[in-house]
């Protein structure tokens, strides 16, 4: 899921994750909008971009732009 909230760009990556009725949701710390972690949909009608994730031998791969990242997430360096 994108780290920036689809509402006003809040830090969704810092949101609380809660389970309700078997569904994992993240709550944005700015305005408390909920987003389903699997679908990206919110009860507000907004939708957050989500990405397919693959775990392989302890590495995390995120599918974007049609290809799986060639670098494990844990090895990506910020520039
Ligand atoms: S910026 Fe995330 S709910 Fe408003």
mmCIF file of N, CA and C and ligand atoms in Angstrom:
data_model
loop_
_atom_site.group_PDB
_atom_site.id
_atom_site.type_symbol
_atom_site.label_atom_id
_atom_site.label_comp_id
_atom_site.label_asym_id
_atom_site.label_seq_id
_atom_site.Cartn_x
_atom_site.Cartn_y
_atom_site.Cartn_z
ATOM 1 N N UNK A 1 0.850 -1.177 0.000
ATOM 2 C CA UNK A 1 0.000 0.000 0.000
ATOM 3 C C UNK A 1 0.887 1.229 0.000
ATOM 4 N N UNK A 2 0.453 2.245 -0.744
ATOM 5 C CA UNK A 2 1.206 3.497 -0.726
ATOM 6 C C UNK A 2 1.334 4.021 0.699
ATOM 7 N N UNK A 3 2.467 4.633 1.005
ATOM 8 C CA UNK A 3 2.706 5.160 2.345
ATOM 9 C C UNK A 3 1.930 6.447 2.590
ATOM 10 N N UNK A 4 1.622 7.214 1.539
ATOM 11 C CA UNK A 4 0.892 8.478 1.671
ATOM 12 C C UNK A 4 -0.596 8.232 1.474
ATOM 13 N N UNK A 5 -1.376 8.788 2.366
ATOM 14 C CA UNK A 5 -2.823 8.582 2.368
ATOM 15 C C UNK A 5 -3.490 9.230 1.144
ATOM 16 N N UNK A 6 -4.468 8.510 0.588
ATOM 17 C CA UNK A 6 -5.205 9.003 -0.577
ATOM 18 C C UNK A 6 -6.083 10.201 -0.244
ATOM 19 N N UNK A 7 -6.336 10.457 1.033
ATOM 20 C CA UNK A 7 -7.190 11.582 1.414
ATOM 21 C C UNK A 7 -6.455 12.910 1.257
ATOM 22 N N UNK A 8 -5.443 13.139 2.079
ATOM 23 C CA UNK A 8 -4.694 14.406 2.017
ATOM 24 C C UNK A 8 -3.202 14.196 2.178
ATOM 25 N N UNK A 9 -2.742 12.995 1.893
ATOM 26 C CA UNK A 9 -1.307 12.738 1.910
ATOM 27 C C UNK A 9 -0.710 12.470 3.267
ATOM 28 N N UNK A 10 -1.538 12.128 4.249
ATOM 29 C CA UNK A 10 -1.031 11.820 5.583
ATOM 30 C C UNK A 10 -0.116 10.592 5.575
ATOM 31 N N UNK A 11 0.650 10.435 6.658
ATOM 32 C CA UNK A 11 1.614 9.323 6.745
ATOM 33 C C UNK A 11 0.919 8.002 7.116
ATOM 34 N N UNK A 12 0.274 7.403 6.138
ATOM 35 C CA UNK A 12 -0.452 6.152 6.376
ATOM 36 C C UNK A 12 0.482 5.052 6.882
ATOM 37 N N UNK A 13 1.764 5.185 6.535
ATOM 38 C CA UNK A 13 2.747 4.203 6.992
ATOM 39 C C UNK A 13 2.903 4.219 8.510
ATOM 40 N N UNK A 14 2.466 5.278 9.185
ATOM 41 C CA UNK A 14 2.533 5.367 10.644
ATOM 42 C C UNK A 14 1.194 5.059 11.307
ATOM 43 N N UNK A 15 0.208 4.636 10.517
ATOM 44 C CA UNK A 15 -1.128 4.374 11.050
ATOM 45 C C UNK A 15 -1.205 3.093 11.861
ATOM 46 N N UNK A 16 -2.205 3.066 12.740
ATOM 47 C CA UNK A 16 -2.460 1.856 13.530
ATOM 48 C C UNK A 16 -3.150 0.816 12.660
ATOM 49 N N UNK A 17 -2.777 -0.441 12.856
ATOM 50 C CA UNK A 17 -3.399 -1.559 12.139
ATOM 51 C C UNK A 17 -4.256 -2.313 13.132
ATOM 52 N N UNK A 18 -5.513 -2.533 12.756
ATOM 53 C CA UNK A 18 -6.449 -3.239 13.621
ATOM 54 C C UNK A 18 -7.203 -4.274 12.807
ATOM 55 N N UNK A 19 -7.641 -5.320 13.496
ATOM 56 C CA UNK A 19 -8.431 -6.363 12.848
ATOM 57 C C UNK A 19 -9.871 -6.250 13.324
ATOM 58 N N UNK A 20 -10.797 -6.290 12.388
ATOM 59 C CA UNK A 20 -12.221 -6.278 12.718
ATOM 60 C C UNK A 20 -12.923 -7.255 11.781
ATOM 61 N N UNK A 21 -13.627 -8.221 12.355
ATOM 62 C CA UNK A 21 -14.337 -9.237 11.579
ATOM 63 C C UNK A 21 -13.415 -9.942 10.589
ATOM 64 N N UNK A 22 -12.176 -10.196 11.001
ATOM 65 C CA UNK A 22 -11.238 -10.926 10.159
ATOM 66 C C UNK A 22 -10.593 -10.087 9.075
ATOM 67 N N UNK A 23 -10.835 -8.786 9.081
ATOM 68 C CA UNK A 23 -10.277 -7.893 8.060
ATOM 69 C C UNK A 23 -9.249 -6.974 8.714
ATOM 70 N N UNK A 24 -8.043 -6.920 8.140
ATOM 71 C CA UNK A 24 -7.010 -6.015 8.642
ATOM 72 C C UNK A 24 -7.175 -4.644 7.994
ATOM 73 N N UNK A 25 -7.189 -3.618 8.845
ATOM 74 C CA UNK A 25 -7.332 -2.250 8.354
ATOM 75 C C UNK A 25 -6.250 -1.382 8.966
ATOM 76 N N UNK A 26 -5.820 -0.388 8.190
ATOM 77 C CA UNK A 26 -4.908 0.614 8.731
ATOM 78 C C UNK A 26 -5.695 1.913 8.856
ATOM 79 N N UNK A 27 -5.426 2.635 9.962
ATOM 80 C CA UNK A 27 -6.118 3.904 10.225
ATOM 81 C C UNK A 27 -5.115 5.041 10.112
ATOM 82 N N UNK A 28 -5.416 5.978 9.242
ATOM 83 C CA UNK A 28 -4.517 7.108 9.012
ATOM 84 C C UNK A 28 -4.425 7.968 10.279
ATOM 85 N N UNK A 29 -3.216 8.342 10.694
ATOM 86 C CA UNK A 29 -3.063 9.135 11.915
ATOM 87 C C UNK A 29 -3.580 10.572 11.797
ATOM 88 N N UNK A 30 -3.802 11.074 10.594
ATOM 89 C CA UNK A 30 -4.255 12.465 10.460
ATOM 90 C C UNK A 30 -5.759 12.614 10.669
ATOM 91 N N UNK A 31 -6.580 11.843 9.995
ATOM 92 C CA UNK A 31 -8.039 12.016 10.089
ATOM 93 C C UNK A 31 -8.760 10.707 10.381
ATOM 94 N N UNK A 32 -7.996 9.658 10.687
ATOM 95 C CA UNK A 32 -8.546 8.368 11.125
ATOM 96 C C UNK A 32 -9.364 7.640 10.059
ATOM 97 N N UNK A 33 -9.134 7.930 8.798
ATOM 98 C CA UNK A 33 -9.804 7.155 7.745
ATOM 99 C C UNK A 33 -9.262 5.730 7.783
ATOM 100 N N UNK A 34 -10.151 4.776 7.507
ATOM 101 C CA UNK A 34 -9.773 3.367 7.500
ATOM 102 C C UNK A 34 -9.499 2.897 6.070
ATOM 103 N N UNK A 35 -8.530 1.998 5.915
ATOM 104 C CA UNK A 35 -8.234 1.395 4.614
ATOM 105 C C UNK A 35 -7.986 -0.086 4.809
ATOM 106 N N UNK A 36 -8.696 -0.889 4.045
ATOM 107 C CA UNK A 36 -8.506 -2.335 4.048
ATOM 108 C C UNK A 36 -7.116 -2.628 3.495
ATOM 109 N N UNK A 37 -6.301 -3.343 4.255
ATOM 110 C CA UNK A 37 -4.911 -3.575 3.834
ATOM 111 C C UNK A 37 -4.810 -4.410 2.568
ATOM 112 N N UNK A 38 -5.784 -5.252 2.310
ATOM 113 C CA UNK A 38 -5.720 -6.120 1.127
ATOM 114 C C UNK A 38 -6.264 -5.429 -0.124
ATOM 115 N N UNK A 39 -7.377 -4.716 0.024
ATOM 116 C CA UNK A 39 -8.028 -4.122 -1.154
ATOM 117 C C UNK A 39 -7.713 -2.644 -1.331
ATOM 118 N N UNK A 40 -7.313 -1.973 -0.246
ATOM 119 C CA UNK A 40 -7.067 -0.539 -0.288
ATOM 120 C C UNK A 40 -8.327 0.294 -0.148
ATOM 121 N N UNK A 41 -9.497 -0.353 -0.050
ATOM 122 C CA UNK A 41 -10.757 0.392 0.019
ATOM 123 C C UNK A 41 -11.019 0.910 1.431
ATOM 124 N N UNK A 42 -11.668 2.068 1.467
ATOM 125 C CA UNK A 42 -12.025 2.709 2.726
ATOM 126 C C UNK A 42 -13.534 2.797 2.833
ATOM 127 N N UNK A 43 -14.057 2.802 4.062
ATOM 128 C CA UNK A 43 -15.497 2.987 4.259
ATOM 129 C C UNK A 43 -15.926 4.384 3.841
ATOM 130 N N UNK A 44 -14.961 5.288 3.639
ATOM 131 C CA UNK A 44 -15.268 6.653 3.215
ATOM 132 C C UNK A 44 -15.507 6.738 1.705
ATOM 133 N N UNK A 45 -15.185 5.660 0.976
ATOM 134 C CA UNK A 45 -15.328 5.670 -0.474
ATOM 135 C C UNK A 45 -14.010 5.898 -1.187
ATOM 136 N N UNK A 46 -12.998 6.343 -0.455
ATOM 137 C CA UNK A 46 -11.670 6.501 -1.058
ATOM 138 C C UNK A 46 -11.041 5.132 -1.273
ATOM 139 N N UNK A 47 -10.030 5.086 -2.103
ATOM 140 C CA UNK A 47 -9.318 3.835 -2.334
ATOM 141 C C UNK A 47 -7.828 4.126 -2.408
ATOM 142 N N UNK A 48 -7.076 3.361 -1.672
ATOM 143 C CA UNK A 48 -5.625 3.498 -1.600
ATOM 144 C C UNK A 48 -4.995 2.504 -2.575
ATOM 145 N N UNK A 49 -3.917 2.914 -3.247
ATOM 146 C CA UNK A 49 -3.209 1.999 -4.153
ATOM 147 C C UNK A 49 -2.572 0.874 -3.342
ATOM 148 N N UNK A 50 -2.799 -0.358 -3.750
ATOM 149 C CA UNK A 50 -2.171 -1.497 -3.086
ATOM 150 C C UNK A 50 -1.312 -2.247 -4.093
ATOM 151 N N UNK A 51 -0.368 -3.004 -3.583
ATOM 152 C CA UNK A 51 0.573 -3.731 -4.425
ATOM 153 C C UNK A 51 0.664 -5.179 -3.966
ATOM 154 N N UNK A 52 0.912 -6.059 -4.915
ATOM 155 C CA UNK A 52 1.112 -7.469 -4.599
ATOM 156 C C UNK A 52 2.478 -7.630 -3.937
ATOM 157 N N UNK A 53 2.504 -8.406 -2.867
ATOM 158 C CA UNK A 53 3.745 -8.630 -2.123
ATOM 159 C C UNK A 53 4.073 -10.108 -2.124
ATOM 160 N N UNK A 54 5.352 -10.407 -2.284
ATOM 161 C CA UNK A 54 5.807 -11.797 -2.279
ATOM 162 C C UNK A 54 6.917 -11.938 -1.239
ATOM 163 N N UNK A 55 6.786 -12.964 -0.401
ATOM 164 C CA UNK A 55 7.832 -13.282 0.572
ATOM 165 C C UNK A 55 8.594 -14.482 0.063
ATOM 166 N N UNK A 56 9.920 -14.388 0.032
ATOM 167 C CA UNK A 56 10.737 -15.480 -0.468
ATOM 168 C C UNK A 56 12.031 -15.537 0.338
ATOM 169 N N UNK A 57 12.191 -16.597 1.101
ATOM 170 C CA UNK A 57 13.405 -16.825 1.889
ATOM 171 C C UNK A 57 13.760 -15.610 2.751
ATOM 172 N N UNK A 58 12.772 -15.048 3.401
ATOM 173 C CA UNK A 58 12.997 -13.932 4.310
ATOM 174 C C UNK A 58 13.079 -12.568 3.640
ATOM 175 N N UNK A 59 12.971 -12.528 2.306
ATOM 176 C CA UNK A 59 12.992 -11.252 1.593
ATOM 177 C C UNK A 59 11.580 -10.871 1.172
ATOM 178 N N UNK A 60 11.331 -9.568 1.088
ATOM 179 C CA UNK A 60 10.029 -9.048 0.691
ATOM 180 C C UNK A 60 10.163 -8.406 -0.687
ATOM 181 N N UNK A 61 9.304 -8.842 -1.628
ATOM 182 C CA UNK A 61 9.286 -8.285 -2.980
ATOM 183 C C UNK A 61 7.939 -7.616 -3.203
ATOM 184 N N UNK A 62 7.962 -6.423 -3.776
ATOM 185 C CA UNK A 62 6.731 -5.682 -4.052
ATOM 186 C C UNK A 62 6.572 -5.544 -5.554
ATOM 187 N N UNK A 63 5.398 -5.966 -6.051
ATOM 188 C CA UNK A 63 5.137 -5.882 -7.485
ATOM 189 C C UNK A 63 4.648 -4.476 -7.829
ATOM 190 N N UNK A 64 5.349 -3.852 -8.770
ATOM 191 C CA UNK A 64 4.936 -2.534 -9.236
ATOM 192 C C UNK A 64 5.335 -2.389 -10.679
ATOM 193 N N UNK A 65 4.636 -1.585 -11.407
ATOM 194 C CA UNK A 65 4.891 -1.360 -12.835
ATOM 195 C C UNK A 65 4.999 -2.668 -13.602
ATOM 196 N N UNK A 66 4.249 -3.667 -13.192
ATOM 197 C CA UNK A 66 4.169 -4.909 -13.943
ATOM 198 C C UNK A 66 5.285 -5.899 -13.672
ATOM 199 N N UNK A 67 6.253 -5.532 -12.871
ATOM 200 C CA UNK A 67 7.382 -6.428 -12.602
ATOM 201 C C UNK A 67 7.611 -6.535 -11.093
ATOM 202 N N UNK A 68 8.117 -7.669 -10.640
ATOM 203 C CA UNK A 68 8.524 -7.779 -9.247
ATOM 204 C C UNK A 68 9.870 -7.096 -9.086
ATOM 205 N N UNK A 69 10.039 -6.375 -7.995
ATOM 206 C CA UNK A 69 11.312 -5.729 -7.736
ATOM 207 C C UNK A 69 12.418 -6.773 -7.720
ATOM 208 N N UNK A 70 13.537 -6.439 -8.305
ATOM 209 C CA UNK A 70 14.658 -7.371 -8.325
ATOM 210 C C UNK A 70 15.467 -7.307 -7.041
ATOM 211 N N UNK A 71 15.236 -6.242 -6.253
ATOM 212 C CA UNK A 71 15.945 -6.103 -4.985
ATOM 213 C C UNK A 71 14.993 -6.398 -3.847
ATOM 214 N N UNK A 72 15.397 -7.229 -2.902
ATOM 215 C CA UNK A 72 14.557 -7.429 -1.728
ATOM 216 C C UNK A 72 14.357 -6.107 -1.005
ATOM 217 N N UNK A 73 13.175 -5.914 -0.449
ATOM 218 C CA UNK A 73 12.840 -4.661 0.240
ATOM 219 C C UNK A 73 13.861 -4.331 1.319
ATOM 220 N N UNK A 74 14.346 -5.344 2.018
ATOM 221 C CA UNK A 74 15.268 -5.102 3.121
ATOM 222 C C UNK A 74 16.618 -4.567 2.652
ATOM 223 N N UNK A 75 16.905 -4.669 1.350
ATOM 224 C CA UNK A 75 18.185 -4.215 0.848
ATOM 225 C C UNK A 75 18.089 -2.906 0.069
ATOM 226 N N UNK A 76 16.896 -2.335 -0.075
ATOM 227 C CA UNK A 76 16.725 -1.099 -0.799
ATOM 228 C C UNK A 76 17.255 0.047 0.047
ATOM 229 N N UNK A 77 18.094 0.883 -0.532
ATOM 230 C CA UNK A 77 18.673 2.017 0.187
ATOM 231 C C UNK A 77 17.980 3.295 -0.247
ATOM 232 N N UNK A 78 17.754 4.198 0.722
ATOM 233 C CA UNK A 78 17.171 5.488 0.397
ATOM 234 C C UNK A 78 18.235 6.371 -0.226
ATOM 235 N N UNK A 79 17.814 7.199 -1.193
ATOM 236 C CA UNK A 79 18.769 8.109 -1.836
ATOM 237 C C UNK A 79 18.438 9.534 -1.489
HETATM 238 S S1 LIG B 1 -4.767 12.417 5.345
HETATM 239 FE FE1 LIG B 1 -5.253 10.401 5.835
HETATM 240 S S2 LIG B 1 -7.266 10.493 6.535
HETATM 241 FE FE2 LIG B 1 -6.811 12.493 5.962
#
